[in-house]
Amino acid sequence: MTDEPHDRPHRAAATDPRLAPLPEDGWDPSTRQLLAPIPQDADGRLAHIFTTLVRHPDLFRHFLPFGSYLLRDGRLPARSRELLILRTACNTRAVYEWGRHVPLARAAGVTDEEIGRVGAGPDAQGWTPADAHLLRAADELHRDARLSAATWSALGADHDEAQLIEITMLVGQYHMVAFFLNSAGTQLEPGYDTEALPEPAGAGADMMEGAPGDV
């Protein structure tokens, strides 16, 4: 699912996480039941986000259906969803979120050239108008906590009311996830840590200090 490693200047610092994943020998029957529906990675293990968040089992139980709906069953096309998530990961400097979603973006039809261009933002040359509107939406929600009238109108040409709602909720969801991952210092699993988190342009460009995972 990943390419060979290359220079990655903005990976999280190689430090121990503040909250380590709960080791399997610490899973009680209730924890095992909560984690049972989660797909395993190729190595047979669960992603660190789940084995860390499950330290709060009640929150995990309620978070999972909402997050799974947006990721698997939402009304946005997969390509649109992943562009919004990648731009949000870039804006929030969420190395884990970026590393896990680059393969999902590729699977949704986002090209490697486009993935590399996400950091340049909606005004970079090469985006279709529809893609640029999505990236601008992610930036406005990150910066202003609302969509401008112009962006709302532009998105409305390609999305119905339910999809407009979902755009705002999706970006909000992945901000919340980024806050958790960055604060907990969650480390990417081997094989997902080969993608460089690009420098953000635009809304996230003033948020470079403090690499995710620093303590």
Coordinates of N, CA and C in Angstrom, one line a residue:
M1 N 0.8 -1.2 0.0 CA 0.0 0.0 0.0 C 0.8 1.3 0.0
T2 N 2.2 1.1 0.2 CA 3.0 2.3 0.3 C 4.2 2.1 -0.6
D3 N 4.9 3.3 -0.9 CA 6.1 3.3 -1.7 C 7.3 3.2 -0.8
E4 N 8.5 3.2 -1.5 CA 9.7 3.1 -0.7 C 9.9 4.4 0.1
P5 N 10.5 4.4 1.2 CA 10.7 5.6 2.1 C 11.5 6.6 1.3
H6 N 11.2 7.9 1.6 CA 12.0 9.0 1.1 C 12.1 10.1 2.1
D7 N 12.7 11.2 1.8 CA 12.9 12.3 2.8 C 11.5 12.7 3.3
R8 N 11.4 12.9 4.6 CA 10.1 13.3 5.1 C 10.4 14.3 6.3
P9 N 10.6 15.6 5.9 CA 11.1 16.5 6.9 C 10.1 16.9 8.0
H10 N 8.8 16.6 7.8 CA 7.8 17.0 8.8 C 7.1 15.8 9.4
R11 N 7.8 14.7 9.5 CA 7.2 13.6 10.3 C 7.3 13.9 11.8
A12 N 6.5 13.3 12.5 CA 6.5 13.5 14.0 C 7.8 13.1 14.6
A13 N 8.2 13.8 15.6 CA 9.4 13.5 16.3 C 9.4 12.0 16.8
A14 N 10.6 11.4 16.7 CA 10.7 10.0 17.0 C 10.7 9.8 18.5
T15 N 9.7 10.1 19.2 CA 9.6 10.0 20.7 C 8.5 9.1 21.0
D16 N 8.5 8.6 22.3 CA 7.4 7.8 22.7 C 6.1 8.6 22.8
P17 N 5.0 7.9 22.5 CA 3.7 8.6 22.5 C 3.4 9.0 24.0
R18 N 2.6 10.0 24.2 CA 2.2 10.3 25.5 C 1.2 9.3 26.0
L19 N 0.4 8.8 25.1 CA -0.6 7.7 25.4 C -0.2 6.5 24.4
A20 N 0.3 5.5 25.0 CA 0.7 4.3 24.1 C -0.5 3.5 23.8
P21 N -0.5 2.8 22.7 CA -1.6 1.9 22.4 C -1.7 0.8 23.5
L22 N -2.9 0.4 23.8 CA -3.1 -0.6 24.8 C -2.7 -1.9 24.3
P23 N -1.7 -2.5 25.0 CA -1.2 -3.8 24.5 C -2.2 -4.9 24.5
E24 N -2.1 -5.9 23.6 CA -3.1 -6.9 23.6 C -3.3 -7.7 24.8
D25 N -2.2 -7.9 25.6 CA -2.3 -8.6 26.8 C -3.0 -7.8 27.9
G26 N -3.4 -6.6 27.6 CA -4.1 -5.8 28.5 C -5.6 -5.6 28.1
W27 N -6.0 -6.3 27.1 CA -7.4 -6.2 26.6 C -8.3 -7.2 27.5
D28 N -9.2 -6.6 28.2 CA -10.2 -7.4 28.9 C -11.3 -7.8 27.9
P29 N -12.2 -8.7 28.3 CA -13.3 -9.1 27.3 C -14.1 -8.0 26.7
S30 N -14.3 -6.9 27.5 CA -15.1 -5.8 27.0 C -14.3 -5.1 25.9
T31 N -13.0 -4.9 26.1 CA -12.1 -4.2 25.1 C -12.1 -5.1 23.8
R32 N -11.9 -6.4 24.0 CA -11.9 -7.2 22.8 C -13.2 -7.1 22.0
Q33 N -14.3 -7.0 22.7 CA -15.5 -6.9 22.0 C -15.6 -5.6 21.2
L34 N -15.1 -4.5 21.8 CA -15.1 -3.2 21.2 C -14.2 -3.2 19.9
L35 N -13.1 -3.9 20.0 CA -12.1 -3.9 18.9 C -12.4 -4.9 17.8
A36 N -13.3 -5.8 18.1 CA -13.6 -6.9 17.2 C -14.0 -6.5 15.8
P37 N -14.8 -5.4 15.6 CA -15.2 -5.1 14.3 C -14.2 -4.3 13.5
I38 N -13.1 -3.9 14.1 CA -12.1 -3.1 13.4 C -11.3 -4.0 12.4
P39 N -11.2 -3.6 11.2 CA -10.3 -4.4 10.2 C -8.9 -4.3 10.6
Q40 N -8.2 -5.4 10.5 CA -6.8 -5.5 10.8 C -5.9 -4.9 9.6
D41 N -4.7 -4.4 10.0 CA -3.8 -4.1 8.9 C -3.2 -5.4 8.3
A42 N -2.3 -5.2 7.3 CA -1.8 -6.3 6.6 C -1.0 -7.2 7.6
D43 N -0.4 -6.7 8.6 CA 0.4 -7.4 9.6 C -0.4 -8.1 10.6
G44 N -1.7 -8.0 10.5 CA -2.6 -8.7 11.5 C -2.9 -7.9 12.7
R45 N -2.4 -6.7 12.8 CA -2.6 -5.8 14.0 C -3.6 -4.7 13.7
L46 N -4.1 -4.1 14.8 CA -5.0 -3.0 14.6 C -4.2 -1.7 14.6
A47 N -4.8 -0.7 13.9 CA -4.2 0.6 13.9 C -4.1 1.2 15.3
H48 N -3.0 2.0 15.5 CA -2.8 2.6 16.8 C -3.9 3.5 17.2
I49 N -4.5 4.2 16.3 CA -5.6 5.1 16.7 C -6.7 4.4 17.5
F50 N -7.0 3.1 17.1 CA -8.0 2.4 17.8 C -7.6 1.8 19.1
T51 N -6.4 1.3 19.1 CA -5.9 0.7 20.4 C -5.4 1.7 21.4
T52 N -5.4 3.0 21.0 CA -5.1 4.1 21.9 C -6.5 4.7 22.4
L53 N -7.4 4.9 21.5 CA -8.7 5.5 21.8 C -9.5 4.6 22.7
V54 N -9.3 3.3 22.6 CA -10.0 2.3 23.4 C -9.7 2.4 24.8
R55 N -8.7 3.2 25.2 CA -8.4 3.4 26.6 C -9.6 4.2 27.2
H56 N -10.4 4.8 26.4 CA -11.7 5.5 26.9 C -12.8 4.7 26.2
P57 N -13.2 3.5 26.8 CA -14.1 2.6 26.1 C -15.5 3.2 25.9
D58 N -16.0 4.0 26.8 CA -17.3 4.6 26.5 C -17.3 5.6 25.3
L59 N -16.3 6.4 25.3 CA -16.1 7.3 24.1 C -15.9 6.5 22.8
F60 N -15.1 5.5 22.9 CA -14.8 4.7 21.7 C -16.1 4.1 21.2
R61 N -16.9 3.6 22.1 CA -18.2 2.9 21.7 C -19.1 3.9 20.9
H62 N -19.1 5.1 21.2 CA -20.0 6.1 20.6 C -19.3 6.8 19.4
F63 N -18.0 6.9 19.4 CA -17.2 7.5 18.3 C -17.2 6.6 17.1
L64 N -17.0 5.3 17.3 CA -16.8 4.5 16.1 C -17.9 4.5 15.1
P65 N -19.2 4.4 15.5 CA -20.3 4.4 14.4 C -20.3 5.7 13.6
F66 N -20.1 6.8 14.3 CA -20.1 8.1 13.6 C -18.9 8.2 12.6
G67 N -17.7 7.9 13.1 CA -16.5 8.0 12.2 C -16.6 7.0 11.1
S68 N -17.1 5.8 11.4 CA -17.2 4.8 10.3 C -18.2 5.2 9.3
Y69 N -19.3 5.8 9.7 CA -20.3 6.3 8.7 C -19.7 7.3 7.7
L70 N -19.0 8.3 8.3 CA -18.4 9.3 7.4 C -17.4 8.7 6.5
L71 N -16.6 7.7 7.0 CA -15.5 7.1 6.2 C -16.0 6.1 5.2
R72 N -17.1 5.4 5.5 CA -17.4 4.2 4.7 C -18.8 4.4 4.0
D73 N -19.7 5.1 4.6 CA -21.1 5.1 4.2 C -21.7 6.5 3.9
G74 N -20.8 7.5 3.9 CA -21.3 8.8 3.7 C -21.8 9.1 2.3
R75 N -22.3 10.3 2.1 CA -22.9 10.6 0.7 C -21.9 11.3 -0.2
L76 N -20.7 11.7 0.3 CA -19.7 12.3 -0.5 C -19.0 11.2 -1.3
P77 N -18.6 11.5 -2.6 CA -17.7 10.6 -3.3 C -16.4 10.4 -2.6
A78 N -15.9 9.2 -2.7 CA -14.7 8.8 -1.9 C -13.5 9.8 -2.3
R79 N -13.4 10.2 -3.5 CA -12.3 11.1 -3.9 C -12.5 12.5 -3.2
S80 N -13.7 13.0 -3.1 CA -14.0 14.3 -2.5 C -13.7 14.2 -1.0
R81 N -14.1 13.1 -0.4 CA -13.9 12.8 1.1 C -12.4 12.8 1.4
E82 N -11.6 12.1 0.6 CA -10.2 12.0 0.9 C -9.5 13.3 0.6
L83 N -9.9 14.1 -0.4 CA -9.2 15.4 -0.6 C -9.5 16.3 0.7
L84 N -10.7 16.3 1.2 CA -11.0 17.1 2.4 C -10.2 16.6 3.6
I85 N -10.1 15.3 3.7 CA -9.3 14.8 4.9 C -7.8 15.1 4.7
L86 N -7.3 14.9 3.5 CA -5.9 15.2 3.4 C -5.6 16.7 3.6
R87 N -6.4 17.6 3.1 CA -6.2 19.0 3.4 C -6.3 19.4 4.8
T88 N -7.2 18.7 5.5 CA -7.4 18.9 7.0 C -6.2 18.4 7.7
A89 N -5.7 17.2 7.3 CA -4.5 16.7 7.9 C -3.3 17.6 7.7
C90 N -3.2 18.2 6.6 CA -2.1 19.2 6.3 C -2.3 20.4 7.1
N91 N -3.5 21.0 7.2 CA -3.7 22.2 8.0 C -3.5 22.0 9.5
T92 N -3.8 20.8 10.0 CA -3.6 20.5 11.4 C -2.3 19.9 11.8
R93 N -1.4 19.7 10.8 CA -0.1 19.0 10.9 C -0.3 17.6 11.6
A94 N -1.3 16.9 11.1 CA -1.6 15.6 11.7 C -0.9 14.5 10.8
V95 N 0.3 14.2 11.2 CA 1.1 13.3 10.5 C 0.5 11.9 10.4
Y96 N -0.1 11.4 11.5 CA -0.8 10.1 11.5 C -1.9 10.1 10.6
E97 N -2.8 11.1 10.6 CA -3.9 11.2 9.8 C -3.5 11.2 8.3
W98 N -2.5 12.0 8.0 CA -2.0 12.0 6.6 C -1.5 10.7 6.2
G99 N -0.6 10.0 7.0 CA 0.0 8.8 6.6 C -1.1 7.7 6.4
R100 N -2.1 7.6 7.2 CA -3.1 6.6 7.0 C -4.1 6.9 5.9
H101 N -4.2 8.2 5.5 CA -5.2 8.5 4.4 C -4.6 8.6 3.0
V102 N -3.3 8.7 2.9 CA -2.7 8.7 1.6 C -3.1 7.4 0.8
P103 N -2.9 6.2 1.4 CA -3.3 5.0 0.6 C -4.8 5.0 0.3
L104 N -5.7 5.6 1.2 CA -7.1 5.6 0.9 C -7.4 6.6 -0.2
A105 N -6.6 7.7 -0.2 CA -6.8 8.7 -1.3 C -6.4 8.0 -2.7
R106 N -5.3 7.3 -2.7 CA -4.9 6.6 -3.9 C -6.0 5.7 -4.4
A107 N -6.5 4.9 -3.4 CA -7.6 3.9 -3.8 C -8.8 4.6 -4.3
A108 N -9.1 5.9 -3.9 CA -10.2 6.6 -4.3 C -10.0 7.4 -5.7
G109 N -8.8 7.2 -6.2 CA -8.5 7.8 -7.5 C -7.7 9.1 -7.5
V110 N -7.3 9.6 -6.3 CA -6.4 10.7 -6.2 C -5.0 10.3 -6.7
T111 N -4.4 11.0 -7.6 CA -3.1 10.7 -8.1 C -2.0 11.1 -7.2
D112 N -0.8 10.5 -7.4 CA 0.3 10.9 -6.5 C 0.6 12.4 -6.8
E113 N 0.5 12.9 -8.0 CA 0.8 14.3 -8.2 C -0.2 15.2 -7.5
E114 N -1.5 14.8 -7.4 CA -2.5 15.5 -6.7 C -2.3 15.5 -5.2
I115 N -1.9 14.3 -4.7 CA -1.6 14.2 -3.3 C -0.5 15.2 -2.9
G116 N 0.6 15.2 -3.7 CA 1.7 16.1 -3.5 C 1.3 17.6 -3.6
R117 N 0.2 17.9 -4.3 CA -0.2 19.2 -4.5 C -1.2 19.7 -3.4
V118 N -1.7 18.8 -2.6 CA -2.6 19.2 -1.6 C -2.1 20.3 -0.7
G119 N -0.8 20.2 -0.4 CA -0.1 21.1 0.5 C -0.1 22.5 -0.1
A120 N -0.2 22.6 -1.4 CA -0.1 24.0 -2.0 C -1.5 24.7 -2.0
G121 N -2.5 23.9 -1.7 CA -3.8 24.5 -1.4 C -4.7 24.7 -2.7
P122 N -5.8 25.3 -2.5 CA -6.8 25.4 -3.6 C -6.4 26.3 -4.7
D123 N -5.5 27.2 -4.5 CA -5.1 28.1 -5.6 C -4.0 27.6 -6.5
A124 N -3.5 26.4 -6.2 CA -2.4 25.8 -7.0 C -2.9 25.5 -8.4
Q125 N -2.1 25.6 -9.4 CA -2.5 25.2 -10.7 C -2.7 23.7 -10.8
G126 N -3.7 23.3 -11.6 CA -3.9 21.9 -11.9 C -5.2 21.4 -11.3
W127 N -5.8 22.0 -10.3 CA -7.0 21.6 -9.7 C -8.2 21.9 -10.7
T128 N -9.1 21.0 -10.7 CA -10.4 21.3 -11.3 C -11.1 22.3 -10.4
P129 N -12.1 23.1 -11.0 CA -12.8 24.0 -10.1 C -13.5 23.3 -8.9
A130 N -14.0 22.1 -9.2 CA -14.7 21.3 -8.1 C -13.7 20.9 -7.0
D131 N -12.6 20.5 -7.4 CA -11.6 20.1 -6.4 C -11.1 21.3 -5.6
A132 N -10.9 22.4 -6.3 CA -10.4 23.7 -5.6 C -11.5 24.1 -4.6
H133 N -12.8 24.0 -4.9 CA -13.8 24.4 -4.0 C -13.7 23.5 -2.7
L134 N -13.5 22.3 -2.9 CA -13.4 21.4 -1.7 C -12.2 21.8 -0.8
L135 N -11.0 22.0 -1.4 CA -9.9 22.4 -0.6 C -10.1 23.7 0.0
R136 N -10.7 24.6 -0.7 CA -11.0 26.0 -0.1 C -12.0 25.8 1.1
A137 N -12.9 24.9 1.0 CA -13.9 24.7 2.1 C -13.1 24.2 3.3
A138 N -12.2 23.2 3.1 CA -11.4 22.8 4.2 C -10.6 23.9 4.9
D139 N -10.1 24.8 4.1 CA -9.3 25.9 4.6 C -10.2 26.9 5.4
E140 N -11.3 27.2 4.8 CA -12.2 28.2 5.5 C -12.7 27.6 6.8
L141 N -13.1 26.3 6.8 CA -13.6 25.7 8.1 C -12.4 25.7 9.1
H142 N -11.2 25.4 8.7 CA -10.1 25.4 9.6 C -9.8 26.8 10.1
R143 N -9.9 27.8 9.3 CA -9.5 29.2 9.7 C -10.6 29.9 10.3
D144 N -11.8 29.8 9.8 CA -12.9 30.7 10.2 C -14.1 29.9 10.9
A145 N -14.0 28.6 10.9 CA -15.1 27.8 11.5 C -16.4 28.0 10.8
R146 N -16.4 28.4 9.5 CA -17.6 28.5 8.7 C -17.2 28.6 7.3
L147 N -18.1 28.3 6.4 CA -17.9 28.5 5.0 C -18.4 29.9 4.5
S148 N -17.6 30.5 3.7 CA -18.0 31.8 3.1 C -19.2 31.6 2.2
A149 N -19.9 32.7 2.0 CA -21.1 32.6 1.1 C -20.7 32.2 -0.3
A150 N -19.5 32.6 -0.8 CA -19.1 32.3 -2.1 C -18.8 30.8 -2.2
T151 N -18.1 30.2 -1.2 CA -17.8 28.8 -1.2 C -19.0 27.9 -1.1
W152 N -19.9 28.3 -0.2 CA -21.2 27.6 0.0 C -21.9 27.5 -1.4
S153 N -22.0 28.7 -2.0 CA -22.7 28.7 -3.3 C -22.0 27.9 -4.4
A154 N -20.6 27.9 -4.4 CA -19.9 27.1 -5.4 C -20.0 25.7 -5.1
L155 N -20.0 25.2 -3.9 CA -20.2 23.8 -3.6 C -21.6 23.4 -3.9
G156 N -22.6 24.3 -3.7 CA -24.0 24.0 -4.0 C -24.2 23.6 -5.4
A157 N -23.4 24.0 -6.3 CA -23.5 23.7 -7.7 C -23.3 22.2 -8.0
D158 N -22.5 21.5 -7.1 CA -22.1 20.1 -7.3 C -22.6 19.2 -6.2
H159 N -23.2 19.8 -5.2 CA -23.6 18.9 -4.0 C -25.0 19.3 -3.6
D160 N -25.7 18.3 -3.1 CA -27.0 18.5 -2.5 C -26.9 19.0 -1.1
E161 N -28.1 19.2 -0.5 CA -28.1 19.7 0.9 C -27.4 18.8 1.9
A162 N -27.7 17.5 1.7 CA -27.1 16.5 2.7 C -25.6 16.5 2.5
Q163 N -25.1 16.6 1.3 CA -23.6 16.6 1.0 C -23.0 17.8 1.6
L164 N -23.7 19.0 1.5 CA -23.1 20.2 2.1 C -23.0 20.1 3.6
I165 N -24.0 19.5 4.2 CA -23.9 19.2 5.6 C -22.7 18.3 5.9
E166 N -22.6 17.3 5.1 CA -21.5 16.3 5.4 C -20.1 16.9 5.2
I167 N -20.0 17.8 4.3 CA -18.6 18.4 4.1 C -18.2 19.1 5.4
T168 N -19.1 19.8 6.0 CA -18.8 20.6 7.3 C -18.5 19.6 8.4
M169 N -19.3 18.5 8.5 CA -19.2 17.5 9.5 C -17.9 16.7 9.4
L170 N -17.6 16.4 8.1 CA -16.4 15.6 7.9 C -15.1 16.3 8.3
V171 N -15.0 17.6 7.8 CA -13.9 18.4 8.2 C -13.8 18.6 9.7
G172 N -14.9 18.8 10.4 CA -15.0 18.9 11.8 C -14.5 17.6 12.5
Q173 N -15.0 16.5 12.0 CA -14.6 15.2 12.5 C -13.1 15.0 12.5
Y174 N -12.5 15.3 11.4 CA -11.1 15.1 11.2 C -10.2 16.1 11.9
H175 N -10.8 17.3 12.2 CA -10.1 18.2 13.2 C -10.1 17.5 14.6
M176 N -11.2 17.0 15.0 CA -11.3 16.4 16.3 C -10.3 15.2 16.4
V177 N -10.3 14.4 15.4 CA -9.3 13.3 15.4 C -7.9 13.8 15.4
A178 N -7.6 14.8 14.6 CA -6.2 15.4 14.6 C -5.8 15.9 16.0
F179 N -6.8 16.6 16.7 CA -6.5 17.1 18.0 C -6.1 15.9 19.0
F180 N -6.8 14.8 18.9 CA -6.5 13.6 19.7 C -5.1 13.0 19.3
L181 N -5.0 12.8 18.0 CA -3.7 12.1 17.6 C -2.5 13.0 17.9
N182 N -2.6 14.2 17.6 CA -1.4 15.1 17.8 C -1.1 15.2 19.3
S183 N -2.1 15.4 20.1 CA -1.9 15.5 21.6 C -1.4 14.2 22.2
A184 N -1.9 13.1 21.8 CA -1.5 11.8 22.3 C -0.2 11.4 21.8
G185 N 0.3 12.0 20.7 CA 1.6 11.6 20.1 C 1.5 10.3 19.4
T186 N 0.3 9.9 18.9 CA 0.1 8.6 18.3 C 1.1 8.4 17.1
Q187 N 1.8 7.3 17.1 CA 2.8 7.1 16.1 C 2.3 6.2 14.9
L188 N 2.7 6.6 13.7 CA 2.3 5.8 12.6 C 2.9 4.4 12.6
E189 N 2.2 3.4 12.1 CA 2.6 2.0 12.0 C 3.6 1.9 10.9
P190 N 4.6 0.9 11.0 CA 5.5 0.7 9.9 C 4.7 0.4 8.6
G191 N 5.2 1.0 7.5 CA 4.6 0.9 6.3 C 3.7 2.1 5.9
Y192 N 3.2 2.8 6.9 CA 2.4 4.0 6.7 C 3.2 5.3 6.9
D193 N 4.5 5.2 7.3 CA 5.2 6.3 7.7 C 6.2 6.8 6.6
T194 N 5.9 6.4 5.3 CA 6.8 6.7 4.2 C 6.3 8.0 3.4
E195 N 5.2 8.6 3.8 CA 4.7 9.7 3.1 C 5.0 11.0 3.8
A196 N 5.6 12.0 3.2 CA 6.0 13.2 3.8 C 4.7 14.1 3.9
L197 N 4.5 14.6 5.1 CA 3.4 15.6 5.3 C 3.9 16.9 4.6
P198 N 3.2 17.4 3.6 CA 3.7 18.6 2.9 C 3.5 19.9 3.7
E199 N 4.3 20.9 3.4 CA 4.2 22.2 4.0 C 2.8 22.7 3.5
P200 N 2.0 23.3 4.4 CA 0.7 23.9 4.0 C 0.9 25.3 3.5
A201 N 0.1 25.6 2.5 CA 0.0 26.9 2.0 C -1.4 27.4 2.3
G202 N -1.6 28.7 2.6 CA -2.9 29.2 2.9 C -3.2 29.1 4.3
A203 N -4.4 28.5 4.6 CA -5.0 28.5 6.0 C -4.0 27.9 7.0
G204 N -3.3 26.9 6.7 CA -2.5 26.2 7.7 C -1.0 26.7 7.7
A205 N -0.7 27.7 6.9 CA 0.8 28.0 6.8 C 1.3 28.7 8.1
D206 N 0.4 29.2 8.9 CA 0.9 29.9 10.1 C 0.9 29.0 11.3
M207 N 0.8 27.7 11.1 CA 0.7 26.8 12.2 C 1.8 25.7 12.2
M208 N 3.0 26.1 11.8 CA 4.0 25.2 11.6 C 4.8 24.8 12.8
E209 N 4.8 25.7 13.8 CA 5.6 25.5 15.0 C 5.0 24.4 15.8
G210 N 5.8 23.6 16.5 CA 5.3 22.5 17.3 C 5.0 21.3 16.6
A211 N 5.9 20.5 16.2 CA 5.6 19.3 15.4 C 4.8 18.3 16.2
P212 N 3.8 17.7 15.6 CA 2.9 16.7 16.3 C 3.8 15.6 16.9
G213 N 3.5 15.3 18.1 CA 4.2 14.3 18.8 C 5.3 14.8 19.8
D214 N 5.6 16.2 19.6 CA 6.6 16.7 20.5 C 6.0 16.8 21.9
V215 N 6.9 16.7 22.9 CA 6.4 16.8 24.3 C 7.2 17.9 25.0

